[in-house]
Short mmCIF file of C-alpha atoms in Angstrom, two decimals:
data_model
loop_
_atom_site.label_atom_id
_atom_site.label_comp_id
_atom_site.label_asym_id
_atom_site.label_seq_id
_atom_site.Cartn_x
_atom_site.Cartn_y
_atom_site.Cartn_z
CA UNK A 1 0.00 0.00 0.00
CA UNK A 2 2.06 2.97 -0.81
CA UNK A 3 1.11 6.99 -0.53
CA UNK A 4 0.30 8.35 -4.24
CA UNK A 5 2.85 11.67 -4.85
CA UNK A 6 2.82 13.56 -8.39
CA UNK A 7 5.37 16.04 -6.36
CA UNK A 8 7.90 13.15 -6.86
CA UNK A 9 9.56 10.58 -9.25
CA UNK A 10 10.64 7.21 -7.70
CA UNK A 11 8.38 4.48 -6.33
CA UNK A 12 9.91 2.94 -3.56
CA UNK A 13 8.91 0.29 -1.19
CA UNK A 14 10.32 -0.83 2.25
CA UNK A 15 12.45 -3.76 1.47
CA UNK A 16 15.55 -5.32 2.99
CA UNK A 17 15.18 -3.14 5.87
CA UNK A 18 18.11 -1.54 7.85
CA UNK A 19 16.05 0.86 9.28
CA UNK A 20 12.25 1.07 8.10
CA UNK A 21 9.16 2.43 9.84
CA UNK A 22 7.42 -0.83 11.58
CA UNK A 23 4.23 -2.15 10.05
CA UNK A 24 2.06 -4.01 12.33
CA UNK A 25 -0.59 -2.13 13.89
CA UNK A 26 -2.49 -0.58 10.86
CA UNK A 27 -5.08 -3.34 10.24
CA UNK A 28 -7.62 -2.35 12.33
CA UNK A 29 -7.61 1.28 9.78
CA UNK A 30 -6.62 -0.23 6.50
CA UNK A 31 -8.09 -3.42 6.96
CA UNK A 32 -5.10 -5.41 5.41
CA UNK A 33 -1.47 -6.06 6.80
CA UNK A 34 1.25 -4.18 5.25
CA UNK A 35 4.14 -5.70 4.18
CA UNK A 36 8.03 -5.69 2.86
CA UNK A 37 9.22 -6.16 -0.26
CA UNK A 38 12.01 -9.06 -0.78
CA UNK A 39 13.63 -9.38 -3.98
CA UNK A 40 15.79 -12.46 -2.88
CA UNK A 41 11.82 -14.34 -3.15
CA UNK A 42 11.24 -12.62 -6.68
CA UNK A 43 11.80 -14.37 -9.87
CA UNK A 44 11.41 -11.65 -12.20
CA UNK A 45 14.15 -8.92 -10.19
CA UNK A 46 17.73 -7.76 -10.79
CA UNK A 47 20.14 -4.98 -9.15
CA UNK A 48 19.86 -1.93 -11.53
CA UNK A 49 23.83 -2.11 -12.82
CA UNK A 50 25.61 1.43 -12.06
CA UNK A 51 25.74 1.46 -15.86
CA UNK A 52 22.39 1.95 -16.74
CA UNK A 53 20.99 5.05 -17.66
CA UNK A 54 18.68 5.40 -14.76
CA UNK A 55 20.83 5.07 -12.33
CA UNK A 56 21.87 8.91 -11.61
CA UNK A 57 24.35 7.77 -8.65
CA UNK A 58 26.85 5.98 -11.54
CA UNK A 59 29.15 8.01 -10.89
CA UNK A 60 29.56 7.01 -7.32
CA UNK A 61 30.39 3.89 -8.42
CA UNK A 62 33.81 1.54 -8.10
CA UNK A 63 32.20 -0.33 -11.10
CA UNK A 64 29.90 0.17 -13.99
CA UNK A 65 28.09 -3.95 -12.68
CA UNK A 66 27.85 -2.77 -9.09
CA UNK A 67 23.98 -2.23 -7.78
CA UNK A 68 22.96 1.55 -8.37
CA UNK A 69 22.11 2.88 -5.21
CA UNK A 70 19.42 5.82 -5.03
CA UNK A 71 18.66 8.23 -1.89
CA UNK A 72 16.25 10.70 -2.11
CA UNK A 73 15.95 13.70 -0.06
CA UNK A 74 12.54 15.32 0.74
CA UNK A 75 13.70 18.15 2.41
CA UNK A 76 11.07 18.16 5.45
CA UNK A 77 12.28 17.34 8.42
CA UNK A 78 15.58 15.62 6.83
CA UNK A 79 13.35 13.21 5.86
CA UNK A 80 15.08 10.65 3.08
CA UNK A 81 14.93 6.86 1.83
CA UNK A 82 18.10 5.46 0.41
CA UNK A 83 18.84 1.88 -0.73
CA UNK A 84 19.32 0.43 -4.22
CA UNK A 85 17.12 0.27 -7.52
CA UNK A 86 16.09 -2.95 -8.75
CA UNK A 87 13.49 -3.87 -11.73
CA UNK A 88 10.83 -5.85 -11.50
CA UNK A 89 7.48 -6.68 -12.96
CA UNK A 90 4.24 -4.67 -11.66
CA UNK A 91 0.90 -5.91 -11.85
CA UNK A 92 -1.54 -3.88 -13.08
CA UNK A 93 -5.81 -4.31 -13.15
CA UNK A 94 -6.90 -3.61 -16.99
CA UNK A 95 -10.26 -2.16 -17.13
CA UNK A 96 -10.46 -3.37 -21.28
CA UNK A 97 -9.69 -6.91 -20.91
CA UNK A 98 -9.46 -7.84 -17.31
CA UNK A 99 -6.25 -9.32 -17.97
CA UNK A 100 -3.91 -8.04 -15.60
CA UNK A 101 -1.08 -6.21 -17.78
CA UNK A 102 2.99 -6.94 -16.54
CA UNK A 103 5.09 -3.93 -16.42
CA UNK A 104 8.97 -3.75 -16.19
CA UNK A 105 9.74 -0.90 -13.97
CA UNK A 106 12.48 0.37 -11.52
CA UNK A 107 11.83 0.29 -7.78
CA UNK A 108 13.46 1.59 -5.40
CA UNK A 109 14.54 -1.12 -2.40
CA UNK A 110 13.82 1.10 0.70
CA UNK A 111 16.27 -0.06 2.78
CA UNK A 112 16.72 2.76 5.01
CA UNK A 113 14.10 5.89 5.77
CA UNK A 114 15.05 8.35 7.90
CA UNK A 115 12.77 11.67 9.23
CA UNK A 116 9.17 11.37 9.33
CA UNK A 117 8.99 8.29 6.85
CA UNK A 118 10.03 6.41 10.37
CA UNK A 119 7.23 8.30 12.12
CA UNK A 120 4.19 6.54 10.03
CA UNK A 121 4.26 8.50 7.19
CA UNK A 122 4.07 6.24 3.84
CA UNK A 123 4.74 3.51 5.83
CA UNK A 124 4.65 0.74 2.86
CA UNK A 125 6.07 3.08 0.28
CA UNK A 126 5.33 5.79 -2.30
CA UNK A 127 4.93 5.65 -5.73
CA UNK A 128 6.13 8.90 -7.30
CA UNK A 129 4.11 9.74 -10.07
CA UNK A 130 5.84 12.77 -11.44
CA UNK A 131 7.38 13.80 -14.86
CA UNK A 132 10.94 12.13 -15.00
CA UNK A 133 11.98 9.31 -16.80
CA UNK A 134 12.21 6.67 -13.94
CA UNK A 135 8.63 7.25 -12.60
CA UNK A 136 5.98 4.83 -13.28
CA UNK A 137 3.76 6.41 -15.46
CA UNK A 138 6.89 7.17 -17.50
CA UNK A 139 7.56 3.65 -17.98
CA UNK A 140 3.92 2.32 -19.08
CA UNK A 141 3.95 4.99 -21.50
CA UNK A 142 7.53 4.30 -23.11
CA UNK A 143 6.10 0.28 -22.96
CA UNK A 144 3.59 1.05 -25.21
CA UNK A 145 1.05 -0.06 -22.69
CA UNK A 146 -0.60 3.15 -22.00
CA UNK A 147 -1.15 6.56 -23.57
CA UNK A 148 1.45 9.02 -21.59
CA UNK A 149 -1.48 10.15 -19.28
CA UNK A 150 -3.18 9.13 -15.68
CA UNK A 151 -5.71 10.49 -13.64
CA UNK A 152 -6.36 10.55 -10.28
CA UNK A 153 -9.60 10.41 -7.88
CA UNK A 154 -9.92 12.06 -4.68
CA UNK A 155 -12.70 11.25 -2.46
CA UNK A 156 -12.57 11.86 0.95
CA UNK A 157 -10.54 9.32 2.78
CA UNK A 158 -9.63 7.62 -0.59
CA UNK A 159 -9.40 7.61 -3.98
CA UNK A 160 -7.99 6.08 -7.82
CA UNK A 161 -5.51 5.95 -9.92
CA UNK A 162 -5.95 5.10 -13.90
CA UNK A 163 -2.87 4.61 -16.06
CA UNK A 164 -2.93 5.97 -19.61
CA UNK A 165 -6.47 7.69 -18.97
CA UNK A 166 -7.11 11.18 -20.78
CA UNK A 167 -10.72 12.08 -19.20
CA UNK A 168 -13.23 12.97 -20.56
CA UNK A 169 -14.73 15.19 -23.56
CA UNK A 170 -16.40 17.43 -20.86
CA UNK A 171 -13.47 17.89 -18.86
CA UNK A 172 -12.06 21.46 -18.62
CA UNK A 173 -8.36 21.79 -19.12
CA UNK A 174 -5.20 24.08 -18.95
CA UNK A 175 -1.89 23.79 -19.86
CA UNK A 176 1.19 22.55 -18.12
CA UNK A 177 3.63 25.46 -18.21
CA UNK A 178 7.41 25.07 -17.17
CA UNK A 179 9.39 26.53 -13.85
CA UNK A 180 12.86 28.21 -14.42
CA UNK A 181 12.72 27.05 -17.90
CA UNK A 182 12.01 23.05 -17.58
CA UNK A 183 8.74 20.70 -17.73
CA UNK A 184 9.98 19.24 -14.36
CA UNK A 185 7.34 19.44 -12.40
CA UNK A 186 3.30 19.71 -12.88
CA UNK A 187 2.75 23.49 -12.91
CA UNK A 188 0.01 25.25 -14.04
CA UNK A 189 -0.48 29.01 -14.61
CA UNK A 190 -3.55 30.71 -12.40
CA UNK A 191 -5.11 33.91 -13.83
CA UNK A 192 -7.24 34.96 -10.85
CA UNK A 193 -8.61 33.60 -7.60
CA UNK A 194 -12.09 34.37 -6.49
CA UNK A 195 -14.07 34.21 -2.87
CA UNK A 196 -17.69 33.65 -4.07
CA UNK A 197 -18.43 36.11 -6.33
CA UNK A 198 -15.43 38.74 -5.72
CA UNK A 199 -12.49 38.03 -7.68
CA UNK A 200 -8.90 39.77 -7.53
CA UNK A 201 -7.34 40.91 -10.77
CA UNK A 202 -3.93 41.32 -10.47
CA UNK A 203 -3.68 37.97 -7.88
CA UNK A 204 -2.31 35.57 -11.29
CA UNK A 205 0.61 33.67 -10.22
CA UNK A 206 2.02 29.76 -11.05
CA UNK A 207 1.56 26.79 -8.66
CA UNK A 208 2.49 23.37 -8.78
CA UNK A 209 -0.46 20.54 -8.83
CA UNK A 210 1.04 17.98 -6.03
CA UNK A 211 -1.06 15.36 -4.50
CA UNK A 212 1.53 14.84 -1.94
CA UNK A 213 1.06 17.97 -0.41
CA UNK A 214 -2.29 17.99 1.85
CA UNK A 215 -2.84 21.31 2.18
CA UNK A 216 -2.83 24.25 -0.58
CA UNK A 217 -0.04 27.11 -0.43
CA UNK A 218 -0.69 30.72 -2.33
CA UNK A 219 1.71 33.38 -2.80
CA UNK A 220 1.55 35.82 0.03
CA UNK A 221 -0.62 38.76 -1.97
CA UNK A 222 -3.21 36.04 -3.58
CA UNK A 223 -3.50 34.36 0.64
CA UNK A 224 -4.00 37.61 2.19
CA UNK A 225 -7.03 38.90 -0.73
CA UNK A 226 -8.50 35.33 -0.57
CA UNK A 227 -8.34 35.26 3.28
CA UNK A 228 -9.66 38.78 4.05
CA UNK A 229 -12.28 38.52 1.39
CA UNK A 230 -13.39 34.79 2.89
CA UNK A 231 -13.51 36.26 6.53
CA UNK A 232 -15.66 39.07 5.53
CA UNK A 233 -18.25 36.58 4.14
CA UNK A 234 -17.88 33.91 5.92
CA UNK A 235 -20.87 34.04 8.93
CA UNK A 236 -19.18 32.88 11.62
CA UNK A 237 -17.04 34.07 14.53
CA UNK A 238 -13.76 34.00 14.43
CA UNK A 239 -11.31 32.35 16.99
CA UNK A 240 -8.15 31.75 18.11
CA UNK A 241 -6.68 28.01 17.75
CA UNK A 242 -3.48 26.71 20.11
CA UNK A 243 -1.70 25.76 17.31
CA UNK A 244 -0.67 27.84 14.37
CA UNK A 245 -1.78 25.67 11.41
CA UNK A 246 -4.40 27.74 9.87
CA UNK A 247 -5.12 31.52 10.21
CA UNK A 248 -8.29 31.81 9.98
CA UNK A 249 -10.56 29.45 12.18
CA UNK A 250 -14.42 30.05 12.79
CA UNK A 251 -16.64 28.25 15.66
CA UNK A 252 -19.48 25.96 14.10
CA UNK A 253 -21.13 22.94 15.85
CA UNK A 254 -22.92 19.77 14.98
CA UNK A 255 -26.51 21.60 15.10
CA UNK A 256 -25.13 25.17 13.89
CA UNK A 257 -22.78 24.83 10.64
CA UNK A 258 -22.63 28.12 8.83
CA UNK A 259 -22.25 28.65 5.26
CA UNK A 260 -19.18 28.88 3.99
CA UNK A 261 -17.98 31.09 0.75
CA UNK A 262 -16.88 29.38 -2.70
CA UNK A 263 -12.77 29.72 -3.80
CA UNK A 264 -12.50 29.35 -7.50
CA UNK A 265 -8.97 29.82 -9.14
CA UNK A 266 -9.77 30.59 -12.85
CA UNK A 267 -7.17 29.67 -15.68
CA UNK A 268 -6.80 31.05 -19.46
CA UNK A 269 -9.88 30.97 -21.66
CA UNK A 270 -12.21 31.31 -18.78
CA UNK A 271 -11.47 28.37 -17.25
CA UNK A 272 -12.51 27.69 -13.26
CA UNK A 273 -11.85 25.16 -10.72
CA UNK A 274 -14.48 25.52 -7.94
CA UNK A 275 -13.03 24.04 -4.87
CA UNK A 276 -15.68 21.68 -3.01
CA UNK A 277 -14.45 22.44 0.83
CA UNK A 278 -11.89 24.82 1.78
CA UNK A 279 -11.97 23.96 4.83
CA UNK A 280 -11.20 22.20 7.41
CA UNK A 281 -13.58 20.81 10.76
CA UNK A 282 -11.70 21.13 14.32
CA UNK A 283 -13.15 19.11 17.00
CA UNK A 284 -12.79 18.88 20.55
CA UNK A 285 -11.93 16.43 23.06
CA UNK A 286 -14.97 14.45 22.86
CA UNK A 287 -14.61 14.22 18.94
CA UNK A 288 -17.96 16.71 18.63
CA UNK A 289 -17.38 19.71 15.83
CA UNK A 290 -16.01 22.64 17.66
CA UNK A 291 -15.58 24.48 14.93
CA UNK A 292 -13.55 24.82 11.39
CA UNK A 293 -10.98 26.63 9.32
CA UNK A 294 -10.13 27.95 5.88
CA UNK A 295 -7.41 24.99 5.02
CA UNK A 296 -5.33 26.74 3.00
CA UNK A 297 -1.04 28.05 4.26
CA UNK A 298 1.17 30.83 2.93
CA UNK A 299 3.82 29.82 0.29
CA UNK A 300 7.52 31.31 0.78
CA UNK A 301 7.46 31.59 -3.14
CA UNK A 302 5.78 33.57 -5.72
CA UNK A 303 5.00 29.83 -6.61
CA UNK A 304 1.83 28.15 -4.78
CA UNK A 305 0.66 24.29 -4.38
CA UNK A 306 -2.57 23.55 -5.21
CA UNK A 307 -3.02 20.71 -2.36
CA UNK A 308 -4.64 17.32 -1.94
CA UNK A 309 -7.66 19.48 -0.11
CA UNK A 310 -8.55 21.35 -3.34
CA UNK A 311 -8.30 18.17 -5.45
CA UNK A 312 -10.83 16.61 -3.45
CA UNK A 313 -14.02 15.78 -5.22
CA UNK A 314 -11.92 16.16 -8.73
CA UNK A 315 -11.08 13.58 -11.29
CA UNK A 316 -7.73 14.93 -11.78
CA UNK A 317 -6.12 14.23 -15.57
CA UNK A 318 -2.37 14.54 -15.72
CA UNK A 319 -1.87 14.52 -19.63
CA UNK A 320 1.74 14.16 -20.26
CA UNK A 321 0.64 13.52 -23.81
CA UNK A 322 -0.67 17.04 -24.38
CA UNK A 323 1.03 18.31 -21.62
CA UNK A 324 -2.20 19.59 -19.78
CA UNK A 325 -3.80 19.26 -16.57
CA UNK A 326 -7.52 18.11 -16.69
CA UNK A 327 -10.72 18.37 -14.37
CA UNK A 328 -14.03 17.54 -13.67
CA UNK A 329 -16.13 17.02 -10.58
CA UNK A 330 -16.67 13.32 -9.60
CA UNK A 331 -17.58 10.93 -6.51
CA UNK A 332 -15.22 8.29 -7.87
CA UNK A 333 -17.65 5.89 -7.71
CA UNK A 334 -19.16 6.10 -11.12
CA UNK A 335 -15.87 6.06 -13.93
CA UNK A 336 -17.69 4.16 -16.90
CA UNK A 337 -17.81 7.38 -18.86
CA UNK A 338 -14.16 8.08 -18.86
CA UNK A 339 -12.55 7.57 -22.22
CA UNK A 340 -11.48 3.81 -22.81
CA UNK A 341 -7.90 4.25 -24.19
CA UNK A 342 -6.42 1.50 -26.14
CA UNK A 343 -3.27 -0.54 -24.91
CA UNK A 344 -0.47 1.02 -27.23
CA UNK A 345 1.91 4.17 -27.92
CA UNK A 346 0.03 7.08 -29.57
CA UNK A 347 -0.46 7.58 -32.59
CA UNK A 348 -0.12 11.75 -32.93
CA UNK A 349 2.32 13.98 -30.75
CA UNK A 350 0.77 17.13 -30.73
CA UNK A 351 -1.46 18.95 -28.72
CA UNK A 352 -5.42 18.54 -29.24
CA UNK A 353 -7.75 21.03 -29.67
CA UNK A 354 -8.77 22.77 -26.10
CA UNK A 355 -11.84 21.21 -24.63
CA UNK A 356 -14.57 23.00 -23.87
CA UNK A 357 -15.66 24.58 -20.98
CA UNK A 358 -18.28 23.31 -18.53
CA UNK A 359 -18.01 24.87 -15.41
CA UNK A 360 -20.06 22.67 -12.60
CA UNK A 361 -20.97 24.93 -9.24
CA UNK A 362 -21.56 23.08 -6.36
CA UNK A 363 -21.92 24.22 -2.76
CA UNK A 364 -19.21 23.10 -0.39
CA UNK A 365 -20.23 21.58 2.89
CA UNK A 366 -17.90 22.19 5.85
CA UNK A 367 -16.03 18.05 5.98
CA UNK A 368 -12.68 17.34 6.94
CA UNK A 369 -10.14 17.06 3.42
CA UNK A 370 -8.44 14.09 2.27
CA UNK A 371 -4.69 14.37 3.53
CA UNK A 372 -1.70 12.54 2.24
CA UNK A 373 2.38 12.82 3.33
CA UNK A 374 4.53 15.63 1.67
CA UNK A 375 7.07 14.06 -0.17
CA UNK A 376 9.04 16.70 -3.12
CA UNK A 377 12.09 15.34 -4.36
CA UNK A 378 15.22 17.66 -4.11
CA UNK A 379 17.22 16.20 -6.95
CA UNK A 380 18.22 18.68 -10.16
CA UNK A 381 15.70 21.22 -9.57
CA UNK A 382 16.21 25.15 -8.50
CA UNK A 383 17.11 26.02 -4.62
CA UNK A 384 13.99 27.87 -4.72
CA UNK A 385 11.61 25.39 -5.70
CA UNK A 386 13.62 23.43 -2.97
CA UNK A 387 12.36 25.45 -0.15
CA UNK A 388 8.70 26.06 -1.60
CA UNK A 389 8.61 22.45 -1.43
CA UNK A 390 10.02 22.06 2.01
CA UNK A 391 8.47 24.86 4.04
CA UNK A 392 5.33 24.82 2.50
CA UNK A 393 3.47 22.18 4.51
CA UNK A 394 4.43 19.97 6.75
CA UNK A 395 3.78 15.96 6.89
CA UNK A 396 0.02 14.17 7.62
CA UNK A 397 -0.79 11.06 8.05
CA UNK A 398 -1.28 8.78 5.05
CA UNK A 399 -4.79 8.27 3.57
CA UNK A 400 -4.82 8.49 0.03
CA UNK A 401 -2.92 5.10 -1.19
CA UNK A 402 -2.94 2.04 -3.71
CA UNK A 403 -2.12 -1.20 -3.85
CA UNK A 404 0.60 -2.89 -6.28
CA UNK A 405 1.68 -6.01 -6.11
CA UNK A 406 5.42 -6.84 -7.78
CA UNK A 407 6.61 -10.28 -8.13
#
């Protein structure tokens, strides 16, 4: 069961464990046992050799057949997992045939996490889902499995993942756009936020889509309009909360739950994303609603992150094919309308034509987000995108997650 991350690359399991965060104890949440990979029991695995051209730690290395070894920083916390790549096969549901499909990708063997990865966090690994070569969409696409796209499903306390999906003809889009000059990361460009019906010219700024991070992170100018503006229509009193996590926190109780004001970002061409719930409940001691906040942080960086808590109640299309980011709203639970996409490359490399728009409104209700660990990588991108990434939010428990199995 590993935490899904589009703010990161590798997919890494536990495995051959020096030091690893321990697993018993989660089946009365998850309803499963969690456990560690072992490629000594897999026929199908090999050490990555230091020669391949994957392995970005070759040059470490007393010899081009030695095992590649990998360690990724996260920058929160000093947290980190190091060990050594190996391939293997992954085994994959197909929703044409219902023939599972075998894919040949690189894992990483966890064998030692360090930081908040030994505190619970992604306890049975992450699968990093973002643009590099090495990730796993990556590799189903360059297979000729899948079409080089996936989406994403956030309900609640869950969701789904869909390899080589490209939405649907509904869907509203906008483009991916690149950060200090490179596609490395999922970044979109935002033309204006809006509180219910007041919206802020001037408030346009870039932000990267990460499922990793639970909470969403604007620029300092577009957090203190949005924020002000909220408060002013939200109908509730304000208070003051011990710790420091949100600003702005109103009282509310089980029989008393005011409305709450809309937060749109809008994109080019009149394009909006209507967030469902902003917010976030607080309870007290005796797990009753005390009261709730607007759930979303200050970003250190002209960049933001549009969080796990905005995704929520999204289909979510990453389109590495077109190089767009795709939306529409969705419970998850009925998917038959997506677009079947046939197992093979694609045929055409250029952008399609922009979908149209079809802007759904919905009222939020005042329910606790999704949350999922924080997990950016820190390898070849900008020191400032570094500490976006690392001060931005800091490290929930794990609830979004799939299950893979490798042999």
């Amino acid at each position: 069961m590993v935490a899904l991350d589009t703010g990161s690359d590798l997919f890494w399991v536990p495995c051959d464990c020096i030091e690893c965060a321990p697993l018993a104890g989660y089946r009365e949440t998850l309803d499963r046992d969690l456990g560690i990979y072992k490629p000594a029991e897999s026929t199908t695995s090999r050490h990555l050799p230091c020669s391949h051209e994957l392995c970005s730690s070759g040059s470490g290395c007393s010899s081009p057949k030695q095992p590649c070894p990998y360690s990724t920083d996260y920058l929160q916390e000093n947290t980190t997992s190091s060990g050594l790549l190996i391939e293997d096969v992954l085994h994959l549901n197909s929703r044409e045939s219902h023939a599972p499909v075998k894919a040949s990708v690189i894992i990483g063997c966890g064998r030692k996490q360090s930081g908040s990865y030994l505190d619970g966090i992604a306890p049975d690994g992450l699968l990093g889902l973002g643009m590099a070569d090495i990730s796993v969409p990556s590799f189903l696409a360059r297979a000729g499995l899948v079409r080089n796209s996936f989406s994403m499903c956030f309900k609640e306390y869950s969701g789904r993942i869909f390899f080589g999906d490209q939405g649907v003809s509904t869907q509203q889009s906008t483009p991916f756009v690149p950060l200090y000059g490179k596609f490395q990361t999922y970044a979109v460009n935002v033309d204006k936020s809006c509180v219910g019906h007041k919206c802020f010219e001037g408030t346009n700024f870039e932000a990267i889509v990460d499922s990793g991070t639970s909470f969403t992170a604007l620029p300092l100018n577009v957090y203190k309009a949005v924020t002000v503006e909220f408060d002013r229509q939200v109908n509730a009193s304000r208070i003051t909360q011990e710790d420091d996590s949100f600003e702005y926190c109103y009282s509310a109780s089980p029989l008393e739950m005011p409305d709450v004001p809309t937060v749109t970002l809008n994109f080019a061409a009149n394009k909006s994303f209507q967030v469902v719930n902003p917010t976030i409940v607080r309870k007290d001691g005796e797990g009753s609603i005390a009261g709730f906040c607007l759930a979303v942080q200050k970003s250190p960086e002209a960049i933001g992150i549009i969080g796990q808590n905005f995704l929520t109640g999204y289909h979510i299309v990453f389109d590495k094919e077109n190089m767009k980011l795709g939306w529409y709203r969705s419970e998850c639970h009925d998917l038959d309308n997506s677009t079947t996409v046939p197992l093979g490359p694609s045929q055409h490399h250029s952008p399609g034509d922009p979908l149209p728009s079809s802007e759904q409104q919905t009222s939020p209700t005042v329910t606790p987000p999704a949350v999922a660990g924080k997990a950016p990588t820190s390898s070849g991108g900008p020191s400032n995108l570094h500490r976006l990434l690392a001060n931005c939010c800091s490290l929930l428990f794990l609830t979004i997650s799939t299950v893979f199995f490798i042999s």
